[in-house]
CSV table of C-alpha atoms in Angstrom, one decimal:
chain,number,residue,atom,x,y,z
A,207,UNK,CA,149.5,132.5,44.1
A,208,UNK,CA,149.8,130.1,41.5
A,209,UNK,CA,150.5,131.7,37.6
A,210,UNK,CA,147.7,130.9,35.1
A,211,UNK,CA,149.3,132.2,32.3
A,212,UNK,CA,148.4,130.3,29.3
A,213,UNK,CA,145.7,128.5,30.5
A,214,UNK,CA,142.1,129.4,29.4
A,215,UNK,CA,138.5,130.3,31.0
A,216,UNK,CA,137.0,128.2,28.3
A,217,UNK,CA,137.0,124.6,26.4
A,218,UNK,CA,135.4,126.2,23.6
A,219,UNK,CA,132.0,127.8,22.6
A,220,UNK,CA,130.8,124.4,20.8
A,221,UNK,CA,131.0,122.8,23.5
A,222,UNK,CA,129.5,125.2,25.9
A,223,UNK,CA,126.6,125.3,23.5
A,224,UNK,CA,126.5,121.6,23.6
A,225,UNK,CA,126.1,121.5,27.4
A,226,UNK,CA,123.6,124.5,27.6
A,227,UNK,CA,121.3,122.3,25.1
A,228,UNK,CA,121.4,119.3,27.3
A,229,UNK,CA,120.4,121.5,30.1
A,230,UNK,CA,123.9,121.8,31.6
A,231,UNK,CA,123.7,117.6,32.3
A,232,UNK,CA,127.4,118.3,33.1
A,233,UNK,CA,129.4,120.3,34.8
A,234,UNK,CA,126.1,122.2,36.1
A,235,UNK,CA,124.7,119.4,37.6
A,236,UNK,CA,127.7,117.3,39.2
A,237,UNK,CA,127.5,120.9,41.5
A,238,UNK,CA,124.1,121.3,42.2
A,239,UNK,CA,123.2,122.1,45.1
A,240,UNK,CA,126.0,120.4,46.7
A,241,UNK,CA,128.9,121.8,48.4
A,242,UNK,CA,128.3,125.2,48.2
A,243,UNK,CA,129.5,128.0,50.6
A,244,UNK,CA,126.8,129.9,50.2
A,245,UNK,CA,123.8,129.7,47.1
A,246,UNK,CA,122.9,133.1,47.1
A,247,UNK,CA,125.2,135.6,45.2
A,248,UNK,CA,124.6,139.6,44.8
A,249,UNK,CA,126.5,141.0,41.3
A,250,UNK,CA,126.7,144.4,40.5
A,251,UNK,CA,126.1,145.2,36.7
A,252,UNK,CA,126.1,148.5,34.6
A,253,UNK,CA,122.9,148.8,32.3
A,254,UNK,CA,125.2,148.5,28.9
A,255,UNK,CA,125.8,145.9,26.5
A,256,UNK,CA,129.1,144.4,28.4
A,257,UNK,CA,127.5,142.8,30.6
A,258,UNK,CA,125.1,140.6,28.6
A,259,UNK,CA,126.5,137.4,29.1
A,260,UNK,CA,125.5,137.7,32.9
A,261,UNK,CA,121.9,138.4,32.0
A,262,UNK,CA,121.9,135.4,29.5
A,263,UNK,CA,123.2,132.9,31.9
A,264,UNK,CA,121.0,134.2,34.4
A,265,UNK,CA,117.7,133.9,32.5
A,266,UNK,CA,118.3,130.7,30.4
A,267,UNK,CA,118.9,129.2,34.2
A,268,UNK,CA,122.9,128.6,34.2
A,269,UNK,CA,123.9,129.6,37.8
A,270,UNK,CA,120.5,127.8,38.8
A,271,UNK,CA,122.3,124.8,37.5
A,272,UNK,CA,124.7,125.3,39.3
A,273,UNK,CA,122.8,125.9,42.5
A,274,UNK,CA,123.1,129.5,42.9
A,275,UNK,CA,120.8,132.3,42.7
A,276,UNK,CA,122.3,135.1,41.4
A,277,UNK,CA,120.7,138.3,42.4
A,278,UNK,CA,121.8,141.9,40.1
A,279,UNK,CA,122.2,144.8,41.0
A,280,UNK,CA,122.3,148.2,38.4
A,281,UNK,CA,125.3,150.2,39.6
A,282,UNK,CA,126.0,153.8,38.2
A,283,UNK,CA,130.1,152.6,37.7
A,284,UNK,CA,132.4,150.3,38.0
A,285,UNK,CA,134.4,152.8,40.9
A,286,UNK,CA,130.8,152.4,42.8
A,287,UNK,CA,131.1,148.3,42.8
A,288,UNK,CA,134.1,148.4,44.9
A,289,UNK,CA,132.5,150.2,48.6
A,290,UNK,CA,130.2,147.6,47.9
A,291,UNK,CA,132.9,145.2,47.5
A,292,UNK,CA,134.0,145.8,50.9
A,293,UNK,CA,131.0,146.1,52.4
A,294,UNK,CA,129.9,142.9,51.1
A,295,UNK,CA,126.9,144.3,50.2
A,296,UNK,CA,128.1,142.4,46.4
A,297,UNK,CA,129.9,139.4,46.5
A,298,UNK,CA,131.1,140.2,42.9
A,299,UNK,CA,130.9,143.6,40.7
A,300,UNK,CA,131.4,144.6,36.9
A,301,UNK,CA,135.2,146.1,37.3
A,302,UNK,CA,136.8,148.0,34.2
A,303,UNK,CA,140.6,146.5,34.7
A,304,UNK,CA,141.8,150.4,34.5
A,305,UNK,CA,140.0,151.2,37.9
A,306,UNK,CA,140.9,147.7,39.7
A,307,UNK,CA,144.6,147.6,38.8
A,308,UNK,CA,144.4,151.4,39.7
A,309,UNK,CA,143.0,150.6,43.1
A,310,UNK,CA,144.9,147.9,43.8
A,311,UNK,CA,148.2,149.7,43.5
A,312,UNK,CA,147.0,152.7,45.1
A,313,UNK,CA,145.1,151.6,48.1
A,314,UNK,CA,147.0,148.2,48.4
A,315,UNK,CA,143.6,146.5,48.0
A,316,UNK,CA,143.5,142.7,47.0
A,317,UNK,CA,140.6,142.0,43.9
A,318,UNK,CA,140.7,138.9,41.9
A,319,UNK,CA,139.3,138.6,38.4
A,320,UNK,CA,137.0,135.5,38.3
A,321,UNK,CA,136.0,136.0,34.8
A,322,UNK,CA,136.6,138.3,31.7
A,323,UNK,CA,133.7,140.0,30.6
A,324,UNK,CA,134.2,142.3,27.1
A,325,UNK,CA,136.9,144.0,25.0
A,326,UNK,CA,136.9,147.0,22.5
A,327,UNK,CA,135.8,146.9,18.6
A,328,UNK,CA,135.8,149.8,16.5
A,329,UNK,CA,133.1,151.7,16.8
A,330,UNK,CA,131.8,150.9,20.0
A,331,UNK,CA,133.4,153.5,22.3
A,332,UNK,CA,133.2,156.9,21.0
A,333,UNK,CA,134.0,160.9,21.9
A,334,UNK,CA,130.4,162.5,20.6
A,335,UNK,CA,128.9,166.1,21.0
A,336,UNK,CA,126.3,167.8,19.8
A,337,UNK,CA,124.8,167.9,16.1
A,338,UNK,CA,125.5,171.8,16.1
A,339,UNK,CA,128.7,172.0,18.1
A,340,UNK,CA,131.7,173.5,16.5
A,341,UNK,CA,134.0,170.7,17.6
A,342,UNK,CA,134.9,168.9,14.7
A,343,UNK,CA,138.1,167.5,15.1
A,344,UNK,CA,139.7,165.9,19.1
A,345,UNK,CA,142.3,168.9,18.9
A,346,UNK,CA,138.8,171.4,19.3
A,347,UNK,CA,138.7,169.4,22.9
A,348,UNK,CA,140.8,171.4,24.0
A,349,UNK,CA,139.5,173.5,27.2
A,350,UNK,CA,136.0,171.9,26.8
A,351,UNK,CA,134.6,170.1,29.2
A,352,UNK,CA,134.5,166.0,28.7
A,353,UNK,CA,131.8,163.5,30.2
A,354,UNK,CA,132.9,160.3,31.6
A,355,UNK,CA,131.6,157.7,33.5
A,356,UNK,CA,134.1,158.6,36.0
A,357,UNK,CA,137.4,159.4,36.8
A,358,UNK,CA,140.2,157.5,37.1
A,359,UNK,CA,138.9,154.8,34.8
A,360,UNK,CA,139.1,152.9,31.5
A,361,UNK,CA,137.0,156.2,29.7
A,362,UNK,CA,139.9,158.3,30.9
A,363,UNK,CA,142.4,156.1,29.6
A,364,UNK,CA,140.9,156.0,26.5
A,365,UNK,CA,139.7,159.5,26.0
A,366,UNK,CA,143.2,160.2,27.3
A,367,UNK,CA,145.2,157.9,24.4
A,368,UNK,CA,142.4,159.9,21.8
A,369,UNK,CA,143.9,163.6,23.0
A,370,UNK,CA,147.7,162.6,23.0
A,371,UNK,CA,147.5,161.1,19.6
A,372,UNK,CA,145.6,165.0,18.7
A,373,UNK,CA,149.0,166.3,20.4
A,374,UNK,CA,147.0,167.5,23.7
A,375,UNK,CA,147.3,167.3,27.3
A,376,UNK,CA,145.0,165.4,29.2
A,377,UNK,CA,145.6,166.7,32.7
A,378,UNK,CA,145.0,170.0,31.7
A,379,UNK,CA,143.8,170.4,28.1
A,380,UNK,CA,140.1,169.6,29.2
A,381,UNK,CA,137.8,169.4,32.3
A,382,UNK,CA,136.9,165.8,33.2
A,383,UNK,CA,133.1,165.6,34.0
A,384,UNK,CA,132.5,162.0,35.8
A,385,UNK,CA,128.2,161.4,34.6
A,386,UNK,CA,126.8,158.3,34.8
A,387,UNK,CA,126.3,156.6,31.2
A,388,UNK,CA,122.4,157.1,31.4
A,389,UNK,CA,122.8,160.5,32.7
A,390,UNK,CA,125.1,161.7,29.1
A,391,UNK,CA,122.6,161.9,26.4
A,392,UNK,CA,120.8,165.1,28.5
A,393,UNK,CA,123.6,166.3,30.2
A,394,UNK,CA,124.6,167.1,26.6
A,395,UNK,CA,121.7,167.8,25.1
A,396,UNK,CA,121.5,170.8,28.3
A,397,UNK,CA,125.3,171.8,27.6
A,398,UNK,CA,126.4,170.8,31.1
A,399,UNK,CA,129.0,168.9,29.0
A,400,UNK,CA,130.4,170.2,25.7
A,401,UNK,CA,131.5,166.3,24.8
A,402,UNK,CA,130.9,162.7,26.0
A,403,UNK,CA,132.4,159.5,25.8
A,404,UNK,CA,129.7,156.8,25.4
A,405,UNK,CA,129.6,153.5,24.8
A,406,UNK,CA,126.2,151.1,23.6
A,407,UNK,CA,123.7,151.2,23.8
A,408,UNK,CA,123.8,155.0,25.1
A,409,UNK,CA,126.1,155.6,22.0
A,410,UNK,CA,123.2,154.7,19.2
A,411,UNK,CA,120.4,156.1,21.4
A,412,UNK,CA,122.0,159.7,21.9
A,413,UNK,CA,122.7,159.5,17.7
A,414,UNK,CA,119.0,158.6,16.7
A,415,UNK,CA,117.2,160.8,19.2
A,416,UNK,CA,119.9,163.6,19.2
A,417,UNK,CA,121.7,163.8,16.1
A,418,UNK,CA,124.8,163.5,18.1
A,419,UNK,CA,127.6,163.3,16.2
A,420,UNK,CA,130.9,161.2,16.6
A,421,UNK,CA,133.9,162.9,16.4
A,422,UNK,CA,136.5,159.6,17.5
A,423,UNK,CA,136.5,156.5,18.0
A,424,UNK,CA,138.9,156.0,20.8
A,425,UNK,CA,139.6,152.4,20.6
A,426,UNK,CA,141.9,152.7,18.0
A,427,UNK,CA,145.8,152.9,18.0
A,428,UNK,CA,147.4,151.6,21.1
A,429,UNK,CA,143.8,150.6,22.2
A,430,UNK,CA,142.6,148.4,19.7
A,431,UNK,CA,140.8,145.4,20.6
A,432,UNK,CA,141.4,146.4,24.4
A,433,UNK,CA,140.3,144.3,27.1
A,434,UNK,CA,137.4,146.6,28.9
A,435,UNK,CA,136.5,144.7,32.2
A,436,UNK,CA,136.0,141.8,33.8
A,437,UNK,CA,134.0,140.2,37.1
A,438,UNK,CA,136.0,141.1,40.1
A,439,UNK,CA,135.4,139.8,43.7
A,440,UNK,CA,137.5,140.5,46.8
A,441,UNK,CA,140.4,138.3,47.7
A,442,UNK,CA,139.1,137.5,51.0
A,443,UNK,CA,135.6,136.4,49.0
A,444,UNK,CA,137.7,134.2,46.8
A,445,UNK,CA,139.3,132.3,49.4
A,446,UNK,CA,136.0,131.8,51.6
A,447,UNK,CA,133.9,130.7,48.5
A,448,UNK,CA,136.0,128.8,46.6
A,449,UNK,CA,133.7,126.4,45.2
A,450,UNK,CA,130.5,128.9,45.2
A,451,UNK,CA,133.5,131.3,42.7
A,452,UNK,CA,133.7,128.1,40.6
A,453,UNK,CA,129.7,127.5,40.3
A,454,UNK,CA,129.7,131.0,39.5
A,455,UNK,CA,132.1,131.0,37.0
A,456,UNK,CA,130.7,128.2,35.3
A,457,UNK,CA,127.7,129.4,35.4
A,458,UNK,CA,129.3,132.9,34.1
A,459,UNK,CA,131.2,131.0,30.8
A,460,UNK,CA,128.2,129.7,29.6
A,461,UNK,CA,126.6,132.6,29.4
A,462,UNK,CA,129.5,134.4,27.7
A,463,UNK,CA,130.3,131.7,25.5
A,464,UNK,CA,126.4,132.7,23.6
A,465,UNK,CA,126.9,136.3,24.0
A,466,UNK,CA,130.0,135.5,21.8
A,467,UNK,CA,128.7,133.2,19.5
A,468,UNK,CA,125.2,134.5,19.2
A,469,UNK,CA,124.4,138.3,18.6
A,470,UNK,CA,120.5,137.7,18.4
A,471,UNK,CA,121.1,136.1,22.5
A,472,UNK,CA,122.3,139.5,23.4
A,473,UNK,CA,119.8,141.6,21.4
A,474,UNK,CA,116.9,139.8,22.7
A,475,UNK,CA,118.3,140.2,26.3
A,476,UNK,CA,119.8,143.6,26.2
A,477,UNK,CA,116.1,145.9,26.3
A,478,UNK,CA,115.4,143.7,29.7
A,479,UNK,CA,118.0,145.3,31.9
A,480,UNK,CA,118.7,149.2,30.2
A,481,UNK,CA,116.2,151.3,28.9
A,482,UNK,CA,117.4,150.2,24.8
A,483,UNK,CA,114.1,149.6,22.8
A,484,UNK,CA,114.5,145.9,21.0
A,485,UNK,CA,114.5,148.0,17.5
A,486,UNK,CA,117.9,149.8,18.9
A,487,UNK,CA,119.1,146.8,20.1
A,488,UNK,CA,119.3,145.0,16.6
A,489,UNK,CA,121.6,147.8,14.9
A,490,UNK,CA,124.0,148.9,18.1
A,491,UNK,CA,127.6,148.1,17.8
A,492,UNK,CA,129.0,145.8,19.9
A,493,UNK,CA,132.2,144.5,21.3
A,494,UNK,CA,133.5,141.3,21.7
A,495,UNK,CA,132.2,138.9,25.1
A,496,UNK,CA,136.1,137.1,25.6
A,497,UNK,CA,135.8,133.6,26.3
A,498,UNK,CA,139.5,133.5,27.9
A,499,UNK,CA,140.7,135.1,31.2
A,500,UNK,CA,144.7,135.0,30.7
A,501,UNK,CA,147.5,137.5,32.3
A,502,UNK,CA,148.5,138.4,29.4
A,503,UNK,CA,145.6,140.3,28.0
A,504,UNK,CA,145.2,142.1,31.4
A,505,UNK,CA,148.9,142.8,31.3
A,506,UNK,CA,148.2,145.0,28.4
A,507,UNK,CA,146.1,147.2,30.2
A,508,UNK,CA,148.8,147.5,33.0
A,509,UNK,CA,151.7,148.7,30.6
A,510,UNK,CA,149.8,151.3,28.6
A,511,UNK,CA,148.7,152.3,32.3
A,512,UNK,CA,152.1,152.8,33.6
A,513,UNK,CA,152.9,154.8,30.2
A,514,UNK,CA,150.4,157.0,30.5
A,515,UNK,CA,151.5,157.7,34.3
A,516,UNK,CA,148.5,155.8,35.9
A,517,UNK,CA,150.9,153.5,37.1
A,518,UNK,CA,153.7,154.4,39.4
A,519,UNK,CA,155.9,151.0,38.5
A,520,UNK,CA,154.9,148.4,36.6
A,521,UNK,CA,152.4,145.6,38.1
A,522,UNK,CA,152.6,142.0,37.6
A,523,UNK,CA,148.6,141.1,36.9
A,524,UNK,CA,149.0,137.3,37.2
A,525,UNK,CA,148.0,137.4,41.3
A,526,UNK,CA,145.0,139.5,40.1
A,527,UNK,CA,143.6,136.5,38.3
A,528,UNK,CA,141.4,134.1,40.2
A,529,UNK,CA,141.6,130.0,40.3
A,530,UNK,CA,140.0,128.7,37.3
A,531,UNK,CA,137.5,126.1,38.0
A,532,UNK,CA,137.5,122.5,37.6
Protein backbone atom coordinates (compact mmCIF):
# COMPACT_ATOMS: atom_id res chain seq x y z
CA UNK A 1 0.00 0.00 0.00
CA UNK A 2 1.11 3.29 -0.88
CA UNK A 3 3.03 5.49 2.18
CA UNK A 4 1.16 8.71 3.16
CA UNK A 5 3.56 9.96 5.35
CA UNK A 6 3.64 13.58 5.22
CA UNK A 7 0.64 14.17 3.55
CA UNK A 8 -2.38 15.64 5.53
CA UNK A 9 -6.35 14.87 6.15
CA UNK A 10 -6.91 18.47 5.83
CA UNK A 11 -6.41 21.82 3.55
CA UNK A 12 -7.03 23.78 6.53
CA UNK A 13 -9.85 24.71 8.97
CA UNK A 14 -10.48 28.23 7.06
CA UNK A 15 -11.19 26.71 4.36
CA UNK A 16 -13.31 23.95 5.58
CA UNK A 17 -15.32 26.67 7.36
CA UNK A 18 -15.58 28.46 4.04
CA UNK A 19 -17.13 25.47 2.34
CA UNK A 20 -19.47 24.42 5.18
CA UNK A 21 -20.93 28.27 4.86
CA UNK A 22 -21.58 27.88 1.20
CA UNK A 23 -23.41 24.71 1.95
CA UNK A 24 -20.47 22.45 0.95
CA UNK A 25 -20.99 23.97 -3.02
CA UNK A 26 -17.74 22.01 -3.35
CA UNK A 27 -16.31 19.07 -2.79
CA UNK A 28 -19.81 17.91 -1.23
CA UNK A 29 -21.62 18.45 -4.05
CA UNK A 30 -19.36 17.41 -7.14
CA UNK A 31 -20.23 13.71 -5.06
CA UNK A 32 -23.68 13.87 -4.44
CA UNK A 33 -25.37 11.28 -4.94
CA UNK A 34 -23.25 10.10 -7.72
CA UNK A 35 -21.02 7.15 -7.74
CA UNK A 36 -21.45 5.84 -4.61
CA UNK A 37 -21.00 2.20 -3.52
CA UNK A 38 -23.49 2.32 -1.22
CA UNK A 39 -25.32 5.71 0.58
CA UNK A 40 -26.19 4.21 3.71
CA UNK A 41 -23.34 3.94 6.32
CA UNK A 42 -23.73 2.47 10.11
CA UNK A 43 -20.76 4.22 12.62
CA UNK A 44 -20.26 3.08 15.94
CA UNK A 45 -19.62 5.93 18.49
CA UNK A 46 -18.97 6.06 22.32
CA UNK A 47 -21.21 8.65 24.24
CA UNK A 48 -18.00 11.05 25.19
CA UNK A 49 -16.74 14.14 23.87
CA UNK A 50 -14.19 12.42 21.15
CA UNK A 51 -16.43 11.83 18.97
CA UNK A 52 -18.14 15.26 18.50
CA UNK A 53 -17.04 16.02 15.25
CA UNK A 54 -19.12 12.95 13.88
CA UNK A 55 -22.26 14.33 15.48
CA UNK A 56 -21.51 17.87 14.07
CA UNK A 57 -21.11 16.89 10.54
CA UNK A 58 -23.93 14.69 10.92
CA UNK A 59 -26.47 17.29 12.13
CA UNK A 60 -25.32 20.50 10.18
CA UNK A 61 -25.95 17.86 7.00
CA UNK A 62 -22.16 17.12 5.77
CA UNK A 63 -22.37 13.40 4.78
CA UNK A 64 -25.91 14.41 3.34
CA UNK A 65 -23.79 16.52 1.05
CA UNK A 66 -22.13 14.04 0.27
CA UNK A 67 -24.90 11.65 -0.46
CA UNK A 68 -24.73 9.47 2.51
CA UNK A 69 -26.74 8.87 5.40
CA UNK A 70 -24.93 8.09 8.20
CA UNK A 71 -26.63 6.14 10.79
CA UNK A 72 -24.89 5.96 14.74
CA UNK A 73 -24.70 3.67 16.76
CA UNK A 74 -23.71 4.14 20.94
CA UNK A 75 -21.25 1.33 21.62
CA UNK A 76 -20.00 0.47 25.31
CA UNK A 77 -16.06 0.41 23.81
CA UNK A 78 -13.99 0.77 21.22
CA UNK A 79 -12.92 -3.42 21.69
CA UNK A 80 -16.99 -3.82 21.08
CA UNK A 81 -16.76 -1.90 17.51
CA UNK A 82 -14.51 -4.51 16.11
CA UNK A 83 -17.17 -7.99 16.15
CA UNK A 84 -19.25 -5.51 14.67
CA UNK A 85 -16.56 -4.75 12.27
CA UNK A 86 -16.53 -8.14 11.07
CA UNK A 87 -19.90 -8.70 11.07
CA UNK A 88 -20.58 -5.83 9.14
CA UNK A 89 -23.08 -4.91 11.27
CA UNK A 90 -20.86 -1.20 11.22
CA UNK A 91 -19.24 -0.23 8.28
CA UNK A 92 -16.90 1.98 10.42
CA UNK A 93 -16.34 2.22 14.37
CA UNK A 94 -14.70 4.71 16.99
CA UNK A 95 -11.15 2.61 17.44
CA UNK A 96 -8.60 3.83 20.23
CA UNK A 97 -5.24 3.15 18.07
CA UNK A 98 -4.00 1.08 21.34
CA UNK A 99 -6.69 -1.72 20.74
CA UNK A 100 -6.48 -1.69 16.76
CA UNK A 101 -2.69 -1.82 16.47
CA UNK A 102 -3.07 -4.42 19.39
CA UNK A 103 -5.51 -6.44 17.30
CA UNK A 104 -3.96 -6.23 14.25
CA UNK A 105 -0.76 -7.73 15.41
CA UNK A 106 -2.25 -10.22 17.56
CA UNK A 107 -5.05 -11.67 15.46
CA UNK A 108 -3.40 -10.74 12.07
CA UNK A 109 -6.60 -8.66 11.33
CA UNK A 110 -6.39 -5.94 8.55
CA UNK A 111 -8.18 -2.27 9.88
CA UNK A 112 -7.54 0.97 8.17
CA UNK A 113 -7.75 4.30 9.73
CA UNK A 114 -9.95 6.60 7.51
CA UNK A 115 -9.76 9.51 9.74
CA UNK A 116 -8.22 10.75 13.03
CA UNK A 117 -10.55 11.59 15.56
CA UNK A 118 -9.01 13.23 19.10
CA UNK A 119 -5.75 13.39 21.12
CA UNK A 120 -4.90 14.02 24.84
CA UNK A 121 -4.71 17.48 26.77
CA UNK A 122 -3.99 17.79 30.22
CA UNK A 123 -6.61 17.32 32.22
CA UNK A 124 -8.91 15.41 30.23
CA UNK A 125 -8.01 11.80 31.15
CA UNK A 126 -7.80 11.29 34.74
CA UNK A 127 -7.24 8.33 37.74
CA UNK A 128 -10.18 9.51 40.27
CA UNK A 129 -11.73 7.84 43.45
CA UNK A 130 -13.79 8.64 45.96
CA UNK A 131 -13.99 12.03 48.07
CA UNK A 132 -13.26 9.93 51.32
CA UNK A 133 -10.89 7.33 50.04
CA UNK A 134 -7.50 7.11 51.58
CA UNK A 135 -5.75 7.00 48.18
CA UNK A 136 -4.01 10.00 47.85
CA UNK A 137 -1.08 9.62 45.88
CA UNK A 138 -0.81 6.62 42.40
CA UNK A 139 1.77 4.59 44.56
CA UNK A 140 -1.64 3.98 47.17
CA UNK A 141 -2.92 2.03 43.80
CA UNK A 142 -1.20 -0.43 44.66
CA UNK A 143 -3.42 -3.83 45.22
CA UNK A 144 -6.64 -1.77 44.63
CA UNK A 145 -8.84 -2.48 42.17
CA UNK A 146 -8.83 0.04 38.83
CA UNK A 147 -11.91 0.72 36.46
CA UNK A 148 -11.29 0.85 32.81
CA UNK A 149 -13.23 0.99 29.93
CA UNK A 150 -11.59 -2.28 29.08
CA UNK A 151 -8.65 -4.16 28.80
CA UNK A 152 -6.15 -4.19 26.63
CA UNK A 153 -6.75 -0.62 25.47
CA UNK A 154 -5.53 3.00 25.43
CA UNK A 155 -6.93 3.45 29.43
CA UNK A 156 -4.51 0.61 30.20
CA UNK A 157 -1.77 2.12 28.54
CA UNK A 158 -2.22 5.15 30.17
CA UNK A 159 -3.15 4.17 33.59
CA UNK A 160 -0.16 1.79 32.97
CA UNK A 161 2.54 4.74 32.00
CA UNK A 162 0.80 6.67 35.47
CA UNK A 163 1.85 3.44 37.79
CA UNK A 164 5.45 2.88 36.32
CA UNK A 165 6.32 6.51 36.61
CA UNK A 166 4.85 5.83 40.75
CA UNK A 167 7.61 2.90 40.48
CA UNK A 168 4.71 0.09 40.38
CA UNK A 169 3.81 -2.83 38.49
CA UNK A 170 1.04 -2.84 36.31
CA UNK A 171 0.46 -6.58 35.64
CA UNK A 172 0.34 -7.26 39.15
CA UNK A 173 0.35 -4.14 41.40
CA UNK A 174 -3.56 -3.70 40.76
CA UNK A 175 -6.70 -5.48 39.54
CA UNK A 176 -7.97 -4.21 36.16
CA UNK A 177 -11.76 -3.79 36.25
CA UNK A 178 -13.04 -3.34 32.42
CA UNK A 179 -16.65 -0.87 33.15
CA UNK A 180 -18.14 0.86 30.58
CA UNK A 181 -17.54 4.82 30.90
CA UNK A 182 -21.30 5.44 31.91
CA UNK A 183 -21.26 2.52 34.20
CA UNK A 184 -17.89 4.30 36.55
CA UNK A 185 -19.40 7.12 38.34
CA UNK A 186 -21.73 4.29 40.52
CA UNK A 187 -19.61 1.53 40.21
CA UNK A 188 -17.47 3.84 42.46
CA UNK A 189 -19.80 5.51 44.23
CA UNK A 190 -20.91 1.41 45.39
CA UNK A 191 -17.11 0.48 45.97
CA UNK A 192 -17.14 -2.22 43.28
CA UNK A 193 -14.05 -0.24 42.11
CA UNK A 194 -11.66 1.55 44.56
CA UNK A 195 -10.40 3.85 41.43
CA UNK A 196 -11.43 4.85 37.80
CA UNK A 197 -10.00 6.16 34.94
CA UNK A 198 -12.47 8.58 33.24
CA UNK A 199 -12.47 10.75 30.66
CA UNK A 200 -15.30 13.84 29.70
CA UNK A 201 -17.77 14.30 30.13
CA UNK A 202 -18.03 11.32 32.83
CA UNK A 203 -14.85 12.99 34.42
CA UNK A 204 -16.69 16.50 35.37
CA UNK A 205 -20.08 14.70 36.03
CA UNK A 206 -18.67 12.07 38.72
CA UNK A 207 -16.67 15.44 40.35
CA UNK A 208 -19.83 17.74 40.69
CA UNK A 209 -22.29 15.08 41.73
CA UNK A 210 -19.68 12.88 43.70
CA UNK A 211 -16.97 14.92 45.03
CA UNK A 212 -14.71 12.61 43.33
CA UNK A 213 -11.42 13.52 43.53
CA UNK A 214 -8.48 13.40 40.94
CA UNK A 215 -5.53 11.82 42.02
CA UNK A 216 -3.45 11.94 38.24
CA UNK A 217 -3.69 13.05 35.30
CA UNK A 218 -2.25 10.36 33.14
CA UNK A 219 -1.62 12.12 30.00
CA UNK A 220 1.39 13.48 31.02
CA UNK A 221 5.12 12.40 30.59
CA UNK A 222 5.58 10.07 27.73
CA UNK A 223 1.83 10.61 26.93
CA UNK A 224 1.41 14.09 26.42
CA UNK A 225 -0.62 15.30 23.66
CA UNK A 226 -1.22 11.49 22.70
CA UNK A 227 -3.11 10.58 19.83
CA UNK A 228 -6.45 8.78 21.46
CA UNK A 229 -8.37 7.15 18.40
CA UNK A 230 -9.42 7.45 15.22
CA UNK A 231 -12.34 6.03 12.63
CA UNK A 232 -11.37 2.61 11.66
CA UNK A 233 -13.14 0.45 8.92
CA UNK A 234 -12.06 -3.10 7.75
CA UNK A 235 -9.62 -3.44 4.92
CA UNK A 236 -11.91 -5.43 2.93
CA UNK A 237 -14.67 -2.36 3.50
CA UNK A 238 -11.98 0.09 2.24
CA UNK A 239 -11.29 -1.54 -0.89
CA UNK A 240 -15.09 -2.25 -1.81
CA UNK A 241 -16.16 1.34 -0.97
CA UNK A 242 -13.62 3.38 -2.06
CA UNK A 243 -15.44 6.35 -3.10
CA UNK A 244 -18.42 5.88 -0.39
CA UNK A 245 -14.74 5.98 2.34
CA UNK A 246 -13.92 9.27 0.60
CA UNK A 247 -17.66 10.90 0.84
CA UNK A 248 -17.34 9.77 4.23
CA UNK A 249 -14.32 11.18 5.02
CA UNK A 250 -15.10 14.39 3.61
CA UNK A 251 -17.98 14.53 5.14
CA UNK A 252 -16.01 13.44 8.47
CA UNK A 253 -13.20 16.54 8.10
CA UNK A 254 -15.69 18.96 8.01
CA UNK A 255 -17.03 18.15 10.87
CA UNK A 256 -13.78 17.93 12.76
CA UNK A 257 -12.34 20.84 11.34
CA UNK A 258 -15.46 22.91 13.72
CA UNK A 259 -15.04 20.71 16.58
CA UNK A 260 -11.42 22.05 16.40
CA UNK A 261 -11.95 25.42 15.67
CA UNK A 262 -15.14 26.00 17.52
CA UNK A 263 -15.72 24.85 21.26
CA UNK A 264 -19.28 26.34 21.49
CA UNK A 265 -20.05 23.57 18.13
CA UNK A 266 -19.16 20.82 20.44
CA UNK A 267 -20.87 22.05 23.54
CA UNK A 268 -24.05 22.65 21.87
CA UNK A 269 -23.87 19.11 20.31
CA UNK A 270 -22.38 17.10 23.03
CA UNK A 271 -25.81 16.85 25.64
CA UNK A 272 -27.58 15.36 22.27
CA UNK A 273 -25.78 12.04 22.24
CA UNK A 274 -24.60 11.34 26.22
CA UNK A 275 -26.47 11.98 29.10
CA UNK A 276 -24.07 15.59 29.89
CA UNK A 277 -26.56 18.49 30.86
CA UNK A 278 -25.71 21.70 28.38
CA UNK A 279 -24.53 23.54 31.84
CA UNK A 280 -21.77 20.62 32.20
CA UNK A 281 -21.04 20.74 28.86
CA UNK A 282 -19.78 24.53 28.85
CA UNK A 283 -16.96 23.91 31.68
CA UNK A 284 -15.78 20.06 30.73
CA UNK A 285 -12.18 19.78 29.57
CA UNK A 286 -11.54 18.83 26.34
CA UNK A 287 -9.02 17.42 24.00
CA UNK A 288 -7.99 18.40 20.88
CA UNK A 289 -10.29 17.08 17.44
CA UNK A 290 -6.78 16.54 14.92
CA UNK A 291 -7.33 17.75 11.62
CA UNK A 292 -4.30 15.49 10.18
CA UNK A 293 -4.19 11.65 9.82
CA UNK A 294 -0.26 11.11 9.24
CA UNK A 295 1.93 7.84 10.23
CA UNK A 296 3.81 9.45 12.18
CA UNK A 297 1.47 10.45 14.96
CA UNK A 298 0.13 6.88 15.00
CA UNK A 299 3.69 5.63 15.06
CA UNK A 300 3.93 7.03 18.46
CA UNK A 301 1.41 5.07 19.86
CA UNK A 302 3.13 1.84 18.33
CA UNK A 303 6.69 2.49 20.02
CA UNK A 304 5.49 3.38 23.51
CA UNK A 305 3.34 0.08 22.90
CA UNK A 306 6.18 -2.16 22.07
CA UNK A 307 7.99 -0.51 25.33
CA UNK A 308 5.59 -1.15 27.48
CA UNK A 309 5.43 -4.93 26.10
CA UNK A 310 2.03 -4.53 24.21
CA UNK A 311 3.87 -5.05 21.23
CA UNK A 312 5.91 -8.15 20.55
CA UNK A 313 8.18 -6.29 17.58
CA UNK A 314 7.81 -3.19 16.39
CA UNK A 315 4.92 -2.38 13.72
CA UNK A 316 5.19 -0.17 10.76
CA UNK A 317 1.59 1.87 10.98
CA UNK A 318 1.78 3.43 7.47
CA UNK A 319 -0.38 0.25 5.82
CA UNK A 320 -2.88 1.01 8.74
CA UNK A 321 -3.70 4.36 7.19
CA UNK A 322 -6.35 4.54 4.60
CA UNK A 323 -6.26 6.48 0.95
CA UNK A 324 -6.90 10.00 1.55
CA UNK A 325 -9.51 11.39 -0.62
CA UNK A 326 -9.50 13.51 -3.59
Amino acid sequence: MRSFRGRTFIVGVAAALTLAACGGSNTGSSNTGGGLEKTTINIGAMPIADVAGLFIANERGFFKEEGLTVNTKIIKSAAEAIPQLHSGALDIGIGNYFTILSAAERTQDKFRFVADIYQSKPDVFQIVVPKDSPIQTVKDLKGKKVAVASKNSIAELAVANSLRTAGLDPKNDVQWVPIPFPQMPPALKNGDVEAAWLTEPFLTGVQQEQGARKIVDTMTGAMADFPIAGWVAMDDWAKKYPKTMAALQRGLLKGQQIAAADRKAVEKVLPSYTQIKPEVASVINLGSYPTTLTPARIQRVADLMLEYGYLTKKMDVTSLLAPLPQ
